[in-house]
Coordinates of C-alpha atoms and ligand atoms in Angstrom, one line a residue:
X38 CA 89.1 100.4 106.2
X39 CA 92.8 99.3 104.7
X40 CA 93.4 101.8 101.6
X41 CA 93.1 100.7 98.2
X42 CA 96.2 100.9 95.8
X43 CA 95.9 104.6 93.9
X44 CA 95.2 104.1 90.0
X45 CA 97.6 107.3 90.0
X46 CA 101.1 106.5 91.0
X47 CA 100.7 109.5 93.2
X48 CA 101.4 108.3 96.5
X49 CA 99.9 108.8 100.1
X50 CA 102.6 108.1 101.3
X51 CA 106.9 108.5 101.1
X52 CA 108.1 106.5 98.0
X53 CA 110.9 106.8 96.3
X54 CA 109.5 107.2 92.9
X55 CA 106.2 108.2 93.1
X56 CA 105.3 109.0 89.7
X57 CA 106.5 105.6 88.7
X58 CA 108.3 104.8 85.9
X59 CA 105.5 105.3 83.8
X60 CA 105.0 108.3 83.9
X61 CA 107.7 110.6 83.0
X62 CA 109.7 108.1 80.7
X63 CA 106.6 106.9 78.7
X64 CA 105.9 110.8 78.3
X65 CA 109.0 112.2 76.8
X66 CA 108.3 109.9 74.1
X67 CA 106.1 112.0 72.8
X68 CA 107.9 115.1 72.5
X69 CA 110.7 113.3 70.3
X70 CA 110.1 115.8 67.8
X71 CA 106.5 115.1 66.9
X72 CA 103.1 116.7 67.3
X73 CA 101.3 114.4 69.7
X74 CA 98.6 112.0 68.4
X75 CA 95.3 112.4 69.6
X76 CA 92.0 110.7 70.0
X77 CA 89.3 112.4 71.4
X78 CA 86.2 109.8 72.7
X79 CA 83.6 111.9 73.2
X80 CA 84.1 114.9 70.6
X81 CA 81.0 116.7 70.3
X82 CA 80.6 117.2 74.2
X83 CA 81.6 119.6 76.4
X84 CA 84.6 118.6 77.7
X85 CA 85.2 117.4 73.5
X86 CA 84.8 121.1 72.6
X87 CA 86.8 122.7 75.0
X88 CA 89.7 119.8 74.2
X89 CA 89.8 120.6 70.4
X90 CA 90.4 124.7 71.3
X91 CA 92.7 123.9 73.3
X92 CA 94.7 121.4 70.5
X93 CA 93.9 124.8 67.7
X94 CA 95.6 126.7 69.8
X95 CA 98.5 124.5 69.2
X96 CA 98.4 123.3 65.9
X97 CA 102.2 122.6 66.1
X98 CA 102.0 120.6 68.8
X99 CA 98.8 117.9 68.0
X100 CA 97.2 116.1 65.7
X101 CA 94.0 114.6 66.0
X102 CA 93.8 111.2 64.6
X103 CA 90.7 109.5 65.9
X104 CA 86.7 111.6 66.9
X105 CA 84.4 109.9 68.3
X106 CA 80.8 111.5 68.7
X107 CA 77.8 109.8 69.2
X108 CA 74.5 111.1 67.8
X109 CA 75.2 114.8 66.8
X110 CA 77.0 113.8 63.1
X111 CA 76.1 117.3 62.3
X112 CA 79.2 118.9 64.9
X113 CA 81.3 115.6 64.6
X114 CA 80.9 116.6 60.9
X115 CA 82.4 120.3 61.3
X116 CA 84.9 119.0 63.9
X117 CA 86.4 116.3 61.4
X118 CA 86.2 118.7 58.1
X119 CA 88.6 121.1 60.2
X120 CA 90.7 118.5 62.3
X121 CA 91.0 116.1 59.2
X122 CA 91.0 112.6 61.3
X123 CA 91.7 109.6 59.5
X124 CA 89.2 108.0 61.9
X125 CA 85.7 108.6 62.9
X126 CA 83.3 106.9 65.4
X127 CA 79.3 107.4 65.7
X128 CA 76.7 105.2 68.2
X129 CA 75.0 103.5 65.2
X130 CA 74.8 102.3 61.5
X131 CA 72.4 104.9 60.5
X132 CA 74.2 107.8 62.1
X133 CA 77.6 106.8 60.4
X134 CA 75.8 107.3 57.2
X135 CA 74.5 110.6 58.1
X136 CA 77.8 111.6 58.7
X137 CA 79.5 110.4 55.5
X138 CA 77.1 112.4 54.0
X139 CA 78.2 115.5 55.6
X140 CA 81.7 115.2 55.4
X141 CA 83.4 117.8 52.5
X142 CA 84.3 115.7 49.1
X143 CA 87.6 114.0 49.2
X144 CA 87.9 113.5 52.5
X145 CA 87.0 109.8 53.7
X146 CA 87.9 108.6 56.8
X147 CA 87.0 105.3 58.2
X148 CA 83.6 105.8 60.1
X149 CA 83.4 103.0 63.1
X150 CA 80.6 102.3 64.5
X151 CA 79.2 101.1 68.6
X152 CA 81.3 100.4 71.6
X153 CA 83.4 98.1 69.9
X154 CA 84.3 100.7 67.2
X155 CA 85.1 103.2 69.7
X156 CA 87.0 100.9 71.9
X157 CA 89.2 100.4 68.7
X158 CA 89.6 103.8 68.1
X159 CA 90.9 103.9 71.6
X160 CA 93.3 101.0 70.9
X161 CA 94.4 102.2 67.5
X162 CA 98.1 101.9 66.9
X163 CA 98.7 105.5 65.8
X164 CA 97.4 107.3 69.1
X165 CA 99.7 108.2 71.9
X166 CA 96.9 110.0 74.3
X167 CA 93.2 109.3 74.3
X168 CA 91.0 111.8 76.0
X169 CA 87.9 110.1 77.7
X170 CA 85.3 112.1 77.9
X171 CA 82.1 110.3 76.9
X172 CA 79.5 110.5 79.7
X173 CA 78.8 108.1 82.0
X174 CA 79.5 104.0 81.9
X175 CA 79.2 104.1 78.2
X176 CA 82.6 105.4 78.9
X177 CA 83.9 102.7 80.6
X178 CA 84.7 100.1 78.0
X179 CA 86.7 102.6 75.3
X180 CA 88.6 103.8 78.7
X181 CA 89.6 100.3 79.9
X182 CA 90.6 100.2 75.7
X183 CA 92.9 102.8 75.9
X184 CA 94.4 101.6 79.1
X185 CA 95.2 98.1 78.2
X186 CA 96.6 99.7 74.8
X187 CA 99.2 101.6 77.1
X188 CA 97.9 105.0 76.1
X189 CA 98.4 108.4 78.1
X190 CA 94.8 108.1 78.8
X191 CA 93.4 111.8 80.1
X192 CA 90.2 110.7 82.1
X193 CA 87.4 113.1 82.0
X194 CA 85.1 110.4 82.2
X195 CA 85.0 109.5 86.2
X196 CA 82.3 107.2 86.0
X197 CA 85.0 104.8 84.7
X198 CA 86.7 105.0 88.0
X199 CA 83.1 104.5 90.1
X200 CA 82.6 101.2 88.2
X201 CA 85.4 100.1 88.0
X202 CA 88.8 101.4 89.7
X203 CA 90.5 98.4 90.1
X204 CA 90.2 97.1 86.9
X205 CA 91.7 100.2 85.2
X206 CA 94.5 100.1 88.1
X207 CA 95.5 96.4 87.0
X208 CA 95.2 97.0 83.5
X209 CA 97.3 100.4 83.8
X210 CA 99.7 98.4 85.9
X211 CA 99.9 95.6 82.9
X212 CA 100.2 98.1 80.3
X213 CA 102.4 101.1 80.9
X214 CA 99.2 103.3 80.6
X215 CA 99.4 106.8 82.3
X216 CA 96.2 108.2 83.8
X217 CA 96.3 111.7 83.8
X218 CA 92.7 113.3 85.5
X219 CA 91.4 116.2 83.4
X220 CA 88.4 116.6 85.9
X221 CA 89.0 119.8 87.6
X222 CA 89.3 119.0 91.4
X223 CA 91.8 116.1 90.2
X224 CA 93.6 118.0 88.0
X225 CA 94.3 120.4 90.6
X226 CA 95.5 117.9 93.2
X227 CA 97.9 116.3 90.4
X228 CA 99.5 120.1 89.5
X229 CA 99.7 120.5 93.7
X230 CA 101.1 117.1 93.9
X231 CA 103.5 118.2 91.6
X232 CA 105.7 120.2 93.5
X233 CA 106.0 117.4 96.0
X234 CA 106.3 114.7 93.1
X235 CA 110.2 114.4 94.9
X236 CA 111.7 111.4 96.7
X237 CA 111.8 113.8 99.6
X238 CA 108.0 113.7 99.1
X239 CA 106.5 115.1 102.8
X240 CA 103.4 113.0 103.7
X241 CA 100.1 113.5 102.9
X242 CA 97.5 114.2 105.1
X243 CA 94.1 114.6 103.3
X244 CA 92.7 115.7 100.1
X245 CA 90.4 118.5 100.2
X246 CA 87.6 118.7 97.4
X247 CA 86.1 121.9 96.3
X248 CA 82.8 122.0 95.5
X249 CA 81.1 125.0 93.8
X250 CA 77.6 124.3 95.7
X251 CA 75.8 124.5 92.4
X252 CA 72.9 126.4 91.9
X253 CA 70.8 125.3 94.7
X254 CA 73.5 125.7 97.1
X255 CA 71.7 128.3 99.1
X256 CA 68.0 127.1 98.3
X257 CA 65.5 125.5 101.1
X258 CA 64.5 122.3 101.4
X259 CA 61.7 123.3 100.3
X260 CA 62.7 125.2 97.3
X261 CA 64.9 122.1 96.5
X262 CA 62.0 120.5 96.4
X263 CA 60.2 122.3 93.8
X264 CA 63.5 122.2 91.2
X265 CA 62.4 121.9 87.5
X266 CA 65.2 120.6 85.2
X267 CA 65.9 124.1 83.5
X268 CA 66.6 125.7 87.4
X269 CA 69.3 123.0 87.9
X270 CA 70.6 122.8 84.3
X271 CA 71.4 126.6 85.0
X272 CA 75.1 126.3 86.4
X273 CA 76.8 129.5 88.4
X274 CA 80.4 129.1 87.5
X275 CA 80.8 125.9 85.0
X276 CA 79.1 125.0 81.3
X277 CA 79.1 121.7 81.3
X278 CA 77.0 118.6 79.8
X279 CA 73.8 118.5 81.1
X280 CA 74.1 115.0 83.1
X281 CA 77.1 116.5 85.1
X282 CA 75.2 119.8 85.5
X283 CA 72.6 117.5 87.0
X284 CA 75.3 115.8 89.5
X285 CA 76.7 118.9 90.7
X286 CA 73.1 120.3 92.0
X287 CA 72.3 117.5 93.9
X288 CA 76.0 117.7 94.9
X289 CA 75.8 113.8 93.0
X290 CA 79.2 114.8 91.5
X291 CA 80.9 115.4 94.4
X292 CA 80.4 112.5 95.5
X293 CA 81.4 110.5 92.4
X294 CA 84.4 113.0 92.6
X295 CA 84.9 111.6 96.3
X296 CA 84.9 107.9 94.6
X297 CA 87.5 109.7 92.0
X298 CA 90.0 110.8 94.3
X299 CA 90.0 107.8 96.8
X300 CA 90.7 105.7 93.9
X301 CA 93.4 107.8 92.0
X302 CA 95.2 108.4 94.9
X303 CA 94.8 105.0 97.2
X304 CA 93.1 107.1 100.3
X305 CA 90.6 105.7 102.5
X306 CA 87.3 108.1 102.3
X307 CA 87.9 109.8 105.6
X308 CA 91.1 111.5 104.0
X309 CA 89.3 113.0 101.6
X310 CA 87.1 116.2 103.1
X311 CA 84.6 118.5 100.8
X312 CA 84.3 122.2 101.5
X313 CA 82.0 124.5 99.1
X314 CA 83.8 127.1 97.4
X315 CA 81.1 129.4 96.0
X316 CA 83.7 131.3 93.3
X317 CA 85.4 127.8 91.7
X318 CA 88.8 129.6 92.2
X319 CA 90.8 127.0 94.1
X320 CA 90.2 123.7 92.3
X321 CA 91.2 122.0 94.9
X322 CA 93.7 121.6 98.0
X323 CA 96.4 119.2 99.3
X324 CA 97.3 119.1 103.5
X325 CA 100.7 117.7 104.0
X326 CA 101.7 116.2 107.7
X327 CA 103.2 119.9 108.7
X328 CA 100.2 121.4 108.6
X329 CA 100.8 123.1 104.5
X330 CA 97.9 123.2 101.7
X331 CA 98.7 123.3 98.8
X332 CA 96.3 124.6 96.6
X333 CA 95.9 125.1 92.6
X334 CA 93.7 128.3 91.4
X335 CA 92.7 128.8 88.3
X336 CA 89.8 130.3 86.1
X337 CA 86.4 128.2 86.0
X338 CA 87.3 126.7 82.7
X339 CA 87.9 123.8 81.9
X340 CA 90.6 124.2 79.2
X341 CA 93.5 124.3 81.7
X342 CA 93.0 121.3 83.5
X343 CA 93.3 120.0 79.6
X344 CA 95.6 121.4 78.5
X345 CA 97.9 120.3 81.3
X346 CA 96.9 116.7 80.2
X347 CA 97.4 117.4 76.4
X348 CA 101.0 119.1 77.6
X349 CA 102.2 116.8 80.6
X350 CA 104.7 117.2 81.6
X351 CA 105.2 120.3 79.5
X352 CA 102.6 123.5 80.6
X353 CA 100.8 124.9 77.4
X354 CA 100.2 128.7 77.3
X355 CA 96.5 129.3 76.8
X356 CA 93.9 132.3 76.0
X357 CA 91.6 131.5 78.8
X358 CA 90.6 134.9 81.2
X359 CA 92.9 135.4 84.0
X360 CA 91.6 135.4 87.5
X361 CA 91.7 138.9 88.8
X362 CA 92.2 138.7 92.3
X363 CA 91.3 142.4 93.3
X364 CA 88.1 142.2 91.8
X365 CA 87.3 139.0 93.5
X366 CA 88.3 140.3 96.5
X367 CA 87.6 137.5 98.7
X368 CA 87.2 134.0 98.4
X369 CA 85.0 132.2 100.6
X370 CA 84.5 128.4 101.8
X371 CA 81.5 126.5 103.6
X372 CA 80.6 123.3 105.0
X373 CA 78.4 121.3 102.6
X374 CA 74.8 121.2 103.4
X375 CA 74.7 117.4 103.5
X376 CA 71.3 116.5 104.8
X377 CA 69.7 118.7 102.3
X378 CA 72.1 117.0 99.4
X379 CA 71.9 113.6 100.3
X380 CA 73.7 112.1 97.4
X381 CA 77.2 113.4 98.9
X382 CA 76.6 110.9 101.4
X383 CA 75.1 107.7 99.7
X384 CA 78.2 108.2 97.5
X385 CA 80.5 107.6 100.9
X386 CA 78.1 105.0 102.2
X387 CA 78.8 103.4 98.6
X388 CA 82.6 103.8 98.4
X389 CA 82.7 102.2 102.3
X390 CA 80.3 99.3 101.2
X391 CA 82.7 97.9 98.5
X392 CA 83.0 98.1 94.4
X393 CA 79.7 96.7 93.5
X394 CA 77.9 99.3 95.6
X395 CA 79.6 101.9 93.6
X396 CA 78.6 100.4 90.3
X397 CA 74.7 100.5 92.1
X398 CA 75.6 104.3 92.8
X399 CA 76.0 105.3 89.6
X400 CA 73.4 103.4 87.8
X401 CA 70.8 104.4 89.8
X402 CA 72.1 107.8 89.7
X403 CA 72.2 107.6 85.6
X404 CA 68.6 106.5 85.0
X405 CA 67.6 109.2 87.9
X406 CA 68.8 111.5 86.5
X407 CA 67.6 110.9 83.1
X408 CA 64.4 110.6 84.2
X409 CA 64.5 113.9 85.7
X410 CA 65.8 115.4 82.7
X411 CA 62.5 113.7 81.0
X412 CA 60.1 115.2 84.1
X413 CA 59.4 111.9 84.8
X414 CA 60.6 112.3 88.6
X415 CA 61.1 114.9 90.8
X416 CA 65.1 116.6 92.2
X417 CA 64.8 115.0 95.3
X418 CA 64.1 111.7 93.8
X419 CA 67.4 111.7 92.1
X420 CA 68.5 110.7 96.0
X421 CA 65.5 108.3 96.9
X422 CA 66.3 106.4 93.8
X423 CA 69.9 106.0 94.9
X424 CA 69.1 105.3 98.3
X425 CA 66.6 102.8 97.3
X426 CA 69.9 100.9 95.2
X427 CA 71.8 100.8 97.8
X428 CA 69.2 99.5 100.1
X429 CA 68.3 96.8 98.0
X430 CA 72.1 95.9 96.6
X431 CA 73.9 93.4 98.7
X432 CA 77.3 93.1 97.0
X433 CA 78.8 90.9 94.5
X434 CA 82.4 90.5 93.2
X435 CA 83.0 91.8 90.0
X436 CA 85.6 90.0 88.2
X437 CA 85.9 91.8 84.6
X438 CA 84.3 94.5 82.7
X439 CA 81.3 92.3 81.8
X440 CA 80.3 92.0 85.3
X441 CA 80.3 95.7 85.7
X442 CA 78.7 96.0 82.5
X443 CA 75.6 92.9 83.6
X444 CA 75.1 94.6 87.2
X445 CA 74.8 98.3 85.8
X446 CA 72.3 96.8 83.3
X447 CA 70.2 95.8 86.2
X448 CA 70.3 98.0 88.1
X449 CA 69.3 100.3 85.5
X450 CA 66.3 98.2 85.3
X451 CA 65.5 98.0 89.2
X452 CA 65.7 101.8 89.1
X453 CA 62.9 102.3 86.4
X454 CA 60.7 99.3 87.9
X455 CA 61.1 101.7 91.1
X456 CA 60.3 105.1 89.7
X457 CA 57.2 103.4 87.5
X458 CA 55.9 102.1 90.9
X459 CA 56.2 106.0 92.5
Ligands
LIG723 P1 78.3 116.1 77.4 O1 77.0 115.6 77.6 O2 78.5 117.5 77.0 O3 79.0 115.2 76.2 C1 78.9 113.8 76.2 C2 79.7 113.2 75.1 O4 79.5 111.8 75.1 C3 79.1 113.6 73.7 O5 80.2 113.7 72.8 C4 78.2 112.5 73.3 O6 78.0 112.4 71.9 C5 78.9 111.3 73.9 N1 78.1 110.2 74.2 C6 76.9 110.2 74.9 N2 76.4 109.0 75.0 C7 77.3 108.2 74.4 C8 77.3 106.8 74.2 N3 76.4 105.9 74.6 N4 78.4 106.3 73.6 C9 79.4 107.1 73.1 N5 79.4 108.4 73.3 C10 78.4 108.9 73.9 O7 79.2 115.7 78.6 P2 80.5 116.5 79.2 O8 81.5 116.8 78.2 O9 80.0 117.5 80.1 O10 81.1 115.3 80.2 C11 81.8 114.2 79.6 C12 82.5 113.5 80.8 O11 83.4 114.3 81.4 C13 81.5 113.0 81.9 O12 82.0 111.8 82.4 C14 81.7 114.1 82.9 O13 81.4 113.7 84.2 C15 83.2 114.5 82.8 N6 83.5 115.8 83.2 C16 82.9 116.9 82.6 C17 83.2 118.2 83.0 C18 82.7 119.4 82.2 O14 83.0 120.5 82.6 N7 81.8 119.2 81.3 C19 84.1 118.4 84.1 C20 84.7 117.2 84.7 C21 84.4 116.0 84.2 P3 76.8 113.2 71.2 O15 76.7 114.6 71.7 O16 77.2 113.1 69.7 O17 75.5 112.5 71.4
LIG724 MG1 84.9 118.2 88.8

């Protein structure tokens, strides 16, 4: 398989720029003297929460001009009273009223409203980074906003990437638009890419995921097969949405993360391994040619792979715990159990297919997972469902966002037809 341009200027291999010219000159701009101007998409989720403590923290250094929730006004509300934005975004007409209602007298920002009003909060003139972190492909169309508007664009959001990786790489390409991946594992490859971010640059080998295992890491099959949605919205290390705490038990995020990585960093799948890393210390590892890794370790929290977005190429200092080493005593790494955690593999049998497969991938995997959220399947169907996409998904090209957007939407409704018919 020949590999496919990174979306990252990262390279695999010797350049003599690799972090482009985008990246460092389009980012200094921002420091001229100024707090940085924020939108957060995505405000009143997890990764939302954990990106406005970090900004509090640093109330010198940001300010948040755009918030973008979707039904939960009541947070959005609290978020915006203390934050101030001139700009606000809910999913519908009705909730944008609910909102106005709660915000404190004299305050009234604009409230926008839908996918087009949070792709234009994206977009909006007075932003210089947008953090993506709505969940799943509703994501897609606000992230490919931000990109085309030339943003520093800190993707949380990696279903973007899954549907549509090429189409962000072009449009980043057109625009000057730096990608910068707040999901932990990326994150960590980006800070250990960092250090070899040189024009003497060594070469590099493979990427090496970690994976956490989740909570059924150590389960049977047969226990997997009994799961309820409270057992696998119970996470060891991470607190996290519940869709993504979904994906990480049936190991479904790993393999999205897979999708991540190969297209951030232009790999071909087989240079990007997996290993199970039951303490989430090391976020993730880089091999070089000469046999190095390079790893980056770090707290289970999510606020420093944010805050190194928010401060790139500046580090933020941050009240997270520190990782106490002699407590930990040892670390520990596995092979991932993939048989029993088939998504991890339909997600590499995906990426090999070609684009549109990935697009199948995650649709299915959305409206599984929903429906197991909702009881209305069982864990292990999360997989069969999947399977069942793929099997029945012979490839198309997809030429724009709208063709993403049309195959997801049927795919979606392939999914349900299948699970009704279980
Ligand atoms: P949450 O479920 O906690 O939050 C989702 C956010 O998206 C909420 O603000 C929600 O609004 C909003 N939202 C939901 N549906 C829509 C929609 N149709 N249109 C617009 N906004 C919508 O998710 P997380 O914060 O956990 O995850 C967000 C993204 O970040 C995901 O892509 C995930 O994979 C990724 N990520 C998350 C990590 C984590 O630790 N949580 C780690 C790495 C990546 P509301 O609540 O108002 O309905
Ligand atoms: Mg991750």
């Amino acid at each position: 398989m020949t590999p496919t341009p990174a979306v990252l200027s990262v390279p695999a291999r010797p350049v003599s720029d690799p972090c482009g010219p985008g990246y460092i000159s389009s980012l200094t701009v921002a420091d001229a003297g100024r707090p940085r101007r924020l939108v957060l998409l995505g405000a009143t989720g997890s990764i939302g929460v954990s990106t406005l403590k970090v900004a509090a923290e640093h109330p010198e250094s940001y300010r948040i001009v755009g918030l973008a929730g979707a039904v939960n006004v009541t947070l959005l509300a609290e978020q915006a009273a203390a934050f101030r934005p001139p700009v606000l975004a809910v999913l519908t007409g009705e909730r944008a009223a609910a909102l106005a209602r709660l915000l404190p007298a004299g305050y009234r920002p604009d409230i926008l409203v839908g996918p087009a009003g949070y792709a234009a909060m994206a977009a909006m003139a007075e932003a210089d980074l947008v953090v993506s972190a709505i969940v799943g492909a509703a994501g897609l169309l606000p992230t490919l906003a931000a990109v085309a508007a030339g943003k520093i664009v800190a993707l949380a959001n990696k279903e973007s990437l899954v549907l549509a990786g090429d189409l962000i790489r072009t449009a980043a390409a057109g625009s000057g638009a730096v990608i910068l991946p707040v999901d932990s594992e990326h994150n960590a490859l980006f800070q250990a890419l960092g250090g070899a971010a040189l024009p003497d640059l060594p070469l590099v080998e493979r990427l090496v995921l970690t994976a956490s295992g989740g909570p059924f890491r150590a389960t049977s099959r047969a226990g997997l097969e009994a799961v309820t949605p409270a057992m696998a919205l119970n996470h060891p290390n991470w607190s996290m949405g519940p869709k993504i705490s979904v994906d990480s038990a049936t190991l479904m995020n790993k393999g999205l993360e897979v999708i991540e990585a190969c297209r951030l960093y232009g790999l071909p799948v087989a240079q990007v391994d997996v290993v199970v890393h039951p303490q989430s210390i090391v976020h993730s590892l880089v091999q070089l040619h000469d046999g190095s890794l390079l790893a980056h370790l770090g707290p289970p929290d999510m606020r420093v792979a944010i805050a190194y977005c928010l401060g790139y190429p500046r580090r933020l200092s941050l009240s997270v715990p520190r990782v106490d080493l002699v407590k930990l005593a040892s670390l520990t790494f596995e092979a991932p159990r993939e048989e029993d955690f088939p998504c991890l593999g339909l997600a590499r049998q995906a990426l090999g297919s070609g684009a549109s497969h990935t697009v199948a991938l995650n649709a299915a995997n959305e409206v599984a997972v929903d429906l197991f959220l909702k009881e209305r399947l069982a864990f292990m169907d999360i997989p069969a469902a999947i399977a069942a996409a793929l099997d029945a998904h012979s490839g198309e090209t997809l030429a724009d966002a709208d063709a993403v957007m049309d195959l997801d939407v049927r795919v979606r409704r392939e999914v349900a037809d299948w699970a009704r018919a279980r």
